[in-house]
Short mmCIF file of C-alpha atoms in Angstrom, two decimals:
data_model
loop_
_atom_site.label_atom_id
_atom_site.label_comp_id
_atom_site.label_asym_id
_atom_site.label_seq_id
_atom_site.Cartn_x
_atom_site.Cartn_y
_atom_site.Cartn_z
CA MET U 21 0.00 0.00 0.00
CA THR U 22 1.27 3.47 -0.87
CA ARG U 23 2.55 5.44 2.07
CA PRO U 24 0.47 8.55 2.89
CA ASP U 25 1.95 11.92 1.94
CA GLU U 26 2.58 13.55 5.29
CA SER U 27 3.36 16.89 3.62
CA LEU U 28 -0.40 17.31 3.02
CA ILE U 29 -0.80 17.98 6.75
CA ARG U 30 -0.23 21.71 7.36
CA ASP U 31 -2.08 22.66 10.56
CA ASP U 32 0.14 22.69 13.65
CA ASP U 33 -2.25 20.76 15.88
CA LEU U 34 -2.50 17.92 13.34
CA LYS U 35 1.27 17.85 12.90
CA ALA U 36 1.64 17.69 16.69
CA LYS U 37 -0.57 14.58 16.88
CA VAL U 38 1.56 12.83 14.27
CA ALA U 39 4.79 13.84 16.03
CA ALA U 40 3.49 12.66 19.43
CA GLU U 41 2.59 9.22 18.06
CA ARG U 42 5.90 8.92 16.29
CA ALA U 43 7.71 9.78 19.54
CA LYS U 44 5.87 6.90 21.22
CA GLY U 45 7.29 4.51 18.65
CA THR U 46 3.88 3.65 17.21
CA PHE U 47 3.88 0.65 14.88
CA PRO U 48 4.35 1.79 11.21
CA VAL U 49 1.02 0.41 9.94
CA LEU U 50 -0.87 2.20 12.72
CA MET U 51 1.24 5.28 12.09
CA ASP U 52 0.18 5.33 8.42
CA THR U 53 -3.46 5.05 9.47
CA LEU U 54 -3.09 7.95 11.87
CA ILE U 55 -1.46 10.08 9.14
CA ARG U 56 -4.30 9.29 6.70
CA ILE U 57 -6.84 10.36 9.32
CA GLN U 58 -5.02 13.65 9.86
CA ILE U 59 -4.88 14.22 6.08
CA GLU U 60 -8.67 13.70 5.86
CA ILE U 61 -9.20 16.18 8.70
CA GLN U 62 -6.92 18.66 6.93
CA GLN U 63 -8.87 18.26 3.68
CA GLU U 64 -12.18 18.82 5.46
CA ARG U 65 -10.80 21.97 7.05
CA ASP U 66 -9.49 23.20 3.70
CA ALA U 67 -12.86 22.61 2.08
CA LYS U 68 -14.66 24.56 4.81
CA ALA U 69 -12.10 27.37 4.60
CA ALA U 70 -12.58 27.57 0.83
CA GLU U 71 -16.35 27.64 1.26
CA MET U 72 -16.08 30.43 3.83
CA ALA U 73 -13.73 32.41 1.57
CA ALA U 74 -16.12 32.03 -1.35
CA ARG U 75 -19.05 33.11 0.83
CA GLN U 76 -17.18 36.17 2.09
CA ALA U 77 -16.48 37.14 -1.51
CA MET U 78 -20.21 37.11 -2.30
CA LYS U 79 -22.37 40.18 -2.25
CA PRO U 80 -24.41 40.43 1.00
CA LEU U 81 -27.69 39.28 -0.59
CA ALA U 82 -26.08 36.27 -2.27
CA ARG U 83 -24.31 35.38 0.98
CA ARG U 84 -27.56 35.47 2.96
CA ARG U 85 -29.24 33.38 0.28
CA ALA U 86 -26.49 30.75 0.48
CA ILE U 87 -26.81 30.59 4.27
CA VAL U 88 -30.60 30.16 4.08
CA ARG U 89 -30.26 27.45 1.43
CA GLU U 90 -27.76 25.58 3.62
CA VAL U 91 -30.10 25.77 6.62
CA ILE U 92 -33.07 24.51 4.59
CA GLU U 93 -31.07 21.65 3.10
CA ASN U 94 -29.36 20.51 6.31
CA GLU U 95 -31.71 21.24 9.21
CA ALA U 96 -34.74 19.09 9.91
CA VAL U 97 -38.03 20.99 9.80
CA SER U 98 -39.55 21.38 13.26
CA PRO U 99 -42.60 23.25 14.60
CA ASP U 100 -40.26 26.05 15.70
CA SER U 101 -39.10 26.63 12.11
CA LEU U 102 -42.64 27.06 10.77
CA LYS U 103 -45.06 29.95 10.60
CA TYR U 104 -48.61 29.85 9.23
CA ILE U 105 -50.72 31.92 6.85
CA HIS U 106 -54.26 31.54 5.59
CA SER U 107 -54.07 29.54 2.36
CA VAL U 108 -56.39 31.93 0.50
CA LEU U 109 -53.87 34.72 1.15
CA ALA U 110 -51.32 32.55 -0.67
CA LEU U 111 -53.49 32.82 -3.78
CA CYS U 112 -54.89 36.32 -3.40
CA GLY U 113 -52.38 38.63 -1.78
CA LEU U 114 -52.60 42.15 -0.40
CA PRO U 115 -51.44 45.16 -2.47
CA TYR U 116 -47.68 45.63 -2.72
CA ARG U 117 -47.79 49.38 -2.11
CA LYS U 118 -50.09 51.88 -0.43
CA LEU U 119 -53.09 52.50 -2.66
CA PRO U 120 -52.90 55.91 -4.34
CA PRO U 121 -55.40 58.63 -3.31
CA GLY U 122 -58.64 58.45 -5.21
CA PRO U 123 -62.01 56.69 -5.34
CA ASN U 124 -60.41 53.23 -5.12
CA GLU U 125 -58.06 53.80 -2.20
CA ARG U 126 -60.46 52.39 0.41
CA SER U 127 -60.96 48.97 -1.17
CA PHE U 128 -58.77 46.38 -2.88
CA GLU U 129 -59.68 43.19 -4.74
CA ARG U 130 -57.45 40.44 -6.09
CA LYS U 131 -58.72 37.37 -7.95
CA ASN U 132 -56.98 34.11 -8.65
CA GLY U 133 -58.81 31.52 -10.73
CA ARG U 134 -62.12 31.03 -8.95
CA MET U 135 -61.15 32.64 -5.68
CA ALA U 136 -61.03 36.27 -4.60
CA LEU U 137 -59.91 38.42 -1.70
CA VAL U 138 -61.50 41.82 -1.05
CA VAL U 139 -60.03 44.09 1.63
CA HIS U 140 -61.85 47.20 2.81
CA ALA U 141 -59.97 49.89 4.73
CA GLY U 142 -61.42 50.88 8.09
CA GLU U 143 -61.01 53.33 10.94
CA LEU U 144 -59.75 53.26 14.52
CA ARG U 145 -60.92 55.51 17.33
CA SER U 146 -58.32 57.49 19.23
CA GLY U 147 -58.22 58.13 22.97
CA THR U 148 -59.92 61.48 22.38
CA GLY U 149 -62.75 59.87 20.45
CA GLU U 150 -61.47 60.93 17.04
CA ARG U 151 -62.00 58.47 14.17
CA LEU U 152 -58.70 57.86 12.40
CA PRO U 153 -58.91 56.46 8.83
CA GLN U 154 -56.48 53.62 8.15
CA PRO U 155 -55.23 52.49 4.72
CA VAL U 156 -55.73 49.09 3.15
CA PRO U 157 -52.88 46.97 4.58
CA TYR U 158 -50.03 46.60 2.10
CA GLY U 159 -46.43 45.60 1.50
CA PRO U 160 -44.14 42.98 3.04
CA LYS U 161 -44.71 44.09 6.65
CA ALA U 162 -48.46 43.43 6.45
CA ARG U 163 -47.72 39.94 5.14
CA LEU U 164 -45.13 39.23 7.84
CA LEU U 165 -47.52 40.49 10.52
CA LEU U 166 -50.34 38.28 9.26
CA ALA U 167 -47.97 35.31 9.31
CA HIS U 168 -46.85 36.22 12.83
CA LEU U 169 -50.33 36.83 14.26
CA SER U 170 -51.84 33.79 12.51
CA SER U 171 -49.01 31.61 13.79
CA GLU U 172 -49.48 32.81 17.36
CA ALA U 173 -53.20 32.09 17.15
CA VAL U 174 -52.61 28.60 15.71
CA ARG U 175 -49.84 27.67 18.16
CA ASN U 176 -51.71 28.92 21.24
CA ASN U 177 -55.08 27.64 20.02
CA SER U 178 -56.58 31.03 20.78
CA PRO U 179 -57.92 33.89 18.63
CA THR U 180 -56.36 36.45 21.01
CA VAL U 181 -52.73 37.39 20.42
CA GLU U 182 -50.47 39.49 22.63
CA ILE U 183 -48.69 41.89 20.29
CA ALA U 184 -46.71 44.00 22.73
CA ASP U 185 -44.84 40.97 24.10
CA SER U 186 -44.25 39.24 20.78
CA LEU U 187 -43.64 41.76 17.99
CA SER U 188 -40.09 42.76 18.96
CA GLY U 189 -39.11 39.11 19.19
CA PHE U 190 -40.64 38.42 15.81
CA MET U 191 -38.80 41.36 14.23
CA LYS U 192 -35.52 40.02 15.62
CA GLU U 193 -36.41 36.57 14.28
CA MET U 194 -36.84 38.19 10.85
CA GLY U 195 -33.37 39.73 11.14
CA LEU U 196 -34.79 43.25 11.46
CA GLU U 197 -33.36 45.88 13.77
CA VAL U 198 -35.76 46.83 16.59
CA ARG U 199 -35.71 50.58 17.12
CA GLY U 200 -38.49 52.73 18.58
CA GLY U 201 -39.44 56.33 18.00
CA PRO U 202 -41.33 58.08 15.18
CA ARG U 203 -38.59 57.22 12.69
CA GLY U 204 -37.65 53.83 14.12
CA THR U 205 -38.09 50.42 12.56
CA ILE U 206 -41.06 49.52 14.78
CA GLN U 207 -43.25 52.37 13.50
CA PRO U 208 -43.90 50.90 9.99
CA PHE U 209 -44.99 47.65 11.66
CA LYS U 210 -47.29 49.65 13.95
CA ASP U 211 -48.83 51.34 10.92
CA GLN U 212 -49.61 47.97 9.35
CA VAL U 213 -50.99 46.61 12.64
CA HIS U 214 -53.38 49.58 12.66
CA ALA U 215 -54.38 48.94 9.04
CA LEU U 216 -54.98 45.24 9.74
CA ALA U 217 -56.87 45.99 12.96
CA ALA U 218 -59.26 48.31 11.11
CA CYS U 219 -59.77 46.39 7.86
CA ARG U 220 -62.57 44.08 6.77
CA MET U 221 -61.93 41.02 4.60
CA GLU U 222 -64.04 38.94 2.26
CA LEU U 223 -62.78 35.54 1.08
CA SER U 224 -64.89 34.08 -1.74
CA ALA U 225 -64.90 31.16 -4.19
CA TRP U 226 -67.12 30.09 -7.10
CA ASP U 227 -67.41 27.16 -9.52
CA GLY U 228 -69.29 28.63 -12.50
CA ARG U 229 -72.72 27.87 -11.06
CA ASN U 230 -72.50 28.62 -7.35
CA ALA U 231 -70.55 31.09 -5.24
CA SER U 232 -69.78 31.14 -1.55
CA THR U 233 -68.10 33.55 0.85
CA SER U 234 -66.25 31.72 3.61
CA VAL U 235 -65.27 34.88 5.49
CA LYS U 236 -66.96 38.28 5.43
CA ALA U 237 -65.94 40.03 8.59
CA ASP U 238 -63.52 42.35 10.29
CA LEU U 239 -60.14 40.65 10.53
CA PHE U 240 -60.14 41.36 14.27
CA LYS U 241 -63.27 41.60 16.40
CA ARG U 242 -61.45 43.28 19.27
CA THR U 243 -58.34 45.43 19.57
CA GLN U 244 -57.01 46.67 22.89
CA LEU U 245 -55.20 49.95 22.30
CA TRP U 246 -52.52 51.72 24.29
CA PHE U 247 -52.01 55.46 23.95
CA SER U 248 -48.63 56.96 24.73
CA GLN U 249 -48.55 59.97 27.06
CA ASN U 250 -45.31 61.03 25.38
CA PRO U 251 -46.06 63.85 22.91
CA ASP U 252 -43.24 62.55 20.71
CA GLU U 253 -45.04 59.20 20.34
CA PRO U 254 -48.72 59.99 19.80
CA THR U 255 -49.47 56.83 17.81
CA LEU U 256 -51.92 54.34 19.27
CA TRP U 257 -50.42 50.90 19.78
CA PRO U 258 -52.39 47.63 20.04
CA THR U 259 -51.31 45.44 22.94
CA THR U 260 -53.67 42.60 22.08
CA VAL U 261 -55.80 41.69 19.08
CA THR U 262 -58.52 39.08 18.82
CA PHE U 263 -59.31 37.55 15.43
CA SER U 264 -62.96 37.55 14.45
CA GLN U 265 -64.46 34.11 15.04
CA ASP U 266 -65.21 33.61 11.33
CA PHE U 267 -61.63 34.33 10.30
CA TYR U 268 -60.16 32.33 13.18
CA ASP U 269 -62.31 29.26 12.50
CA ASN U 270 -61.45 29.46 8.79
CA LEU U 271 -57.75 29.94 9.61
CA LYS U 272 -57.67 26.77 11.71
CA GLN U 273 -59.06 24.82 8.77
CA ARG U 274 -56.90 26.41 6.09
CA ALA U 275 -53.64 27.36 7.80
CA MET U 276 -50.67 26.73 5.51
CA PRO U 277 -47.14 26.25 6.90
CA VAL U 278 -44.26 28.41 5.66
CA ASN U 279 -40.58 28.22 6.54
CA VAL U 280 -39.47 30.98 8.93
CA HIS U 281 -35.95 31.05 7.44
CA VAL U 282 -37.44 31.85 4.03
CA LEU U 283 -39.64 34.59 5.50
CA ARG U 284 -36.53 36.12 7.00
CA HIS U 285 -34.67 36.11 3.70
CA LEU U 286 -37.60 37.52 1.71
CA ALA U 287 -38.75 39.94 4.44
CA THR U 288 -38.26 43.09 2.34
CA SER U 289 -40.07 41.97 -0.83
CA ALA U 290 -43.85 41.60 -0.96
CA ARG U 291 -43.70 40.06 -4.44
CA LYS U 292 -41.16 37.39 -3.48
CA LEU U 293 -43.14 36.54 -0.35
CA ASP U 294 -46.27 36.12 -2.50
CA MET U 295 -44.38 33.95 -4.98
CA TYR U 296 -43.10 31.74 -2.17
CA PHE U 297 -46.59 31.45 -0.65
CA TRP U 298 -48.08 30.65 -4.07
CA PHE U 299 -45.51 27.97 -4.90
CA ASN U 300 -46.08 26.47 -1.46
CA TYR U 301 -49.83 26.30 -2.02
CA ARG U 302 -49.45 24.81 -5.50
CA LEU U 303 -47.09 22.08 -4.32
CA HIS U 304 -49.65 21.06 -1.71
CA SER U 305 -52.32 20.56 -4.35
CA LEU U 306 -50.66 19.99 -7.75
CA ARG U 307 -51.04 16.50 -9.26
CA ASP U 308 -50.24 17.19 -12.93
CA PRO U 309 -47.92 19.60 -14.75
CA LEU U 310 -49.29 23.13 -14.79
CA ARG U 311 -48.74 26.03 -17.17
CA VAL U 312 -49.70 29.50 -15.97
CA PRO U 313 -49.93 32.08 -18.80
CA TRP U 314 -48.10 35.39 -18.49
CA LYS U 315 -51.43 37.21 -18.31
CA SER U 316 -52.43 35.24 -15.22
CA LEU U 317 -49.00 35.74 -13.65
CA ALA U 318 -49.27 39.48 -14.21
CA ALA U 319 -52.71 39.55 -12.57
CA GLN U 320 -51.26 37.70 -9.59
CA PHE U 321 -47.84 39.31 -9.19
CA GLY U 322 -47.78 42.34 -11.47
CA ASP U 323 -49.09 44.93 -9.03
CA ALA U 324 -47.86 48.44 -10.04
CA ILE U 325 -46.00 47.18 -13.15
CA ALA U 326 -47.85 48.53 -16.19
CA ARG U 327 -45.96 47.05 -19.15
CA GLU U 328 -45.91 43.29 -19.65
CA ARG U 329 -42.28 43.18 -20.77
CA ASP U 330 -41.26 45.02 -17.60
CA PHE U 331 -43.24 42.54 -15.53
CA ARG U 332 -41.67 39.56 -17.32
CA ALA U 333 -38.19 40.89 -16.60
CA ARG U 334 -38.99 41.58 -12.93
CA PHE U 335 -40.66 38.22 -12.45
CA ALA U 336 -37.72 36.37 -14.03
CA ILE U 337 -35.27 38.11 -11.66
CA ASP U 338 -37.38 37.34 -8.59
CA LEU U 339 -37.89 33.74 -9.69
CA ALA U 340 -34.13 33.30 -10.13
CA ASP U 341 -33.64 34.49 -6.54
CA ILE U 342 -36.18 31.97 -5.25
CA LYS U 343 -34.68 29.14 -7.32
CA GLU U 344 -31.28 29.88 -5.80
CA LEU U 345 -32.90 29.20 -2.45
CA PHE U 346 -34.64 26.08 -3.76
CA PRO U 347 -32.54 24.48 -6.53
CA LYS U 348 -34.96 21.52 -6.76
CA LEU U 349 -38.03 23.68 -7.37
CA PRO U 350 -39.40 22.27 -10.67
CA VAL U 351 -40.34 25.50 -12.44
CA ARG U 352 -39.22 27.17 -15.66
CA LEU U 353 -40.23 30.16 -17.73
CA SER U 354 -41.03 30.22 -21.44
CA ASP U 355 -42.75 32.53 -23.92
CA ASP U 356 -46.00 30.82 -22.89
CA GLY U 357 -45.66 31.51 -19.17
CA LEU U 358 -44.58 29.55 -16.10
CA HIS U 359 -44.32 25.75 -16.15
CA LEU U 360 -44.60 23.95 -12.81
CA GLU U 361 -44.16 20.21 -12.24
CA PRO U 362 -45.57 18.28 -9.25
CA ALA U 363 -43.11 17.99 -6.36
CA GLU U 364 -43.03 17.32 -2.66
CA PRO U 365 -43.41 20.42 -0.44
CA THR U 366 -40.02 19.52 1.05
CA VAL U 367 -38.35 21.24 -1.93
CA LEU U 368 -39.57 24.49 -0.32
CA GLY U 369 -38.46 23.56 3.18
CA ILE U 370 -41.97 22.47 4.20
CA PRO U 371 -42.92 19.08 5.69
CA ASN U 372 -45.33 16.79 3.88
CA THR U 373 -47.86 17.01 6.69
CA ARG U 374 -49.08 20.10 8.43
CA LEU U 375 -47.61 20.49 11.91
CA LEU U 376 -50.73 22.08 13.33
CA LYS U 377 -51.95 21.75 16.86
CA LYS U 378 -55.32 20.10 16.85
CA SER U 379 -58.09 22.21 18.25
#
């Protein structure tokens, strides 16, 4: 058998082990085995060092994406790594941006196939009795909050969620800096909590002959508000919210798991979050290959992009980002639209069965 090349061992601690055994007069065959083991350890270290060097050379976004992909591929999915959203919201998302002023700014509708979501903006009453109009909830923060609040309700088997004790922790879990004050990072989340607390939702479906509305109610039936006495922080702040019974009952039946590591990576992009939710929903239900035309994709994900060619370019870039997270995701783009093949939800970091607490 060829003698191992001891010169491949470069780290001092590995060299010291070889020297110590040699000083003991270890039998040559055992000595060769020891040297081969140290060479393997050295090679493993070199590979990890090269991987770290390559990661450090990446741009920050690519580096975070590589880390998330590694976590998804190597860590077992557990209840702690899952959040939940209502499955209809995976098909019919909220607006990506604040609705512009005008006759349509108080209501938003999005259809997908034979399902639709309608969101009506509402009002909250201040401590002085003033009615404060709130916008239709929008953007990535509204989506993250819905995932957070829905998850708390599902995990605790209760429609009432403590926000004050849980929001800062959730923001940290999403990798977001927690900073108070009128210009801090918490304020935009507060604004979306207000919008969600005031809004009314309608979730509907139809089959060509019949139509049904599974939810037609305020998202929350009760909101406990706290009013700061500090003149620099006049904004009302919910400490607890209670989902309406209709929405809560429907949520328990149709809660869809999503991977918290993915939420963290996509936390700044409403479109990418919607794409991830949509792929997740499709993989739970798809049995045959599916082609989605560009027109349908634009209706689903093209909010605020007027020209189709601009939407196609944006969608292709966002899809490439998601596919870097999930290399096994069986999707491709063509001139005809998006082609999706059946696959296990595990390709998106989701278990095959829902890890829901039974009510």
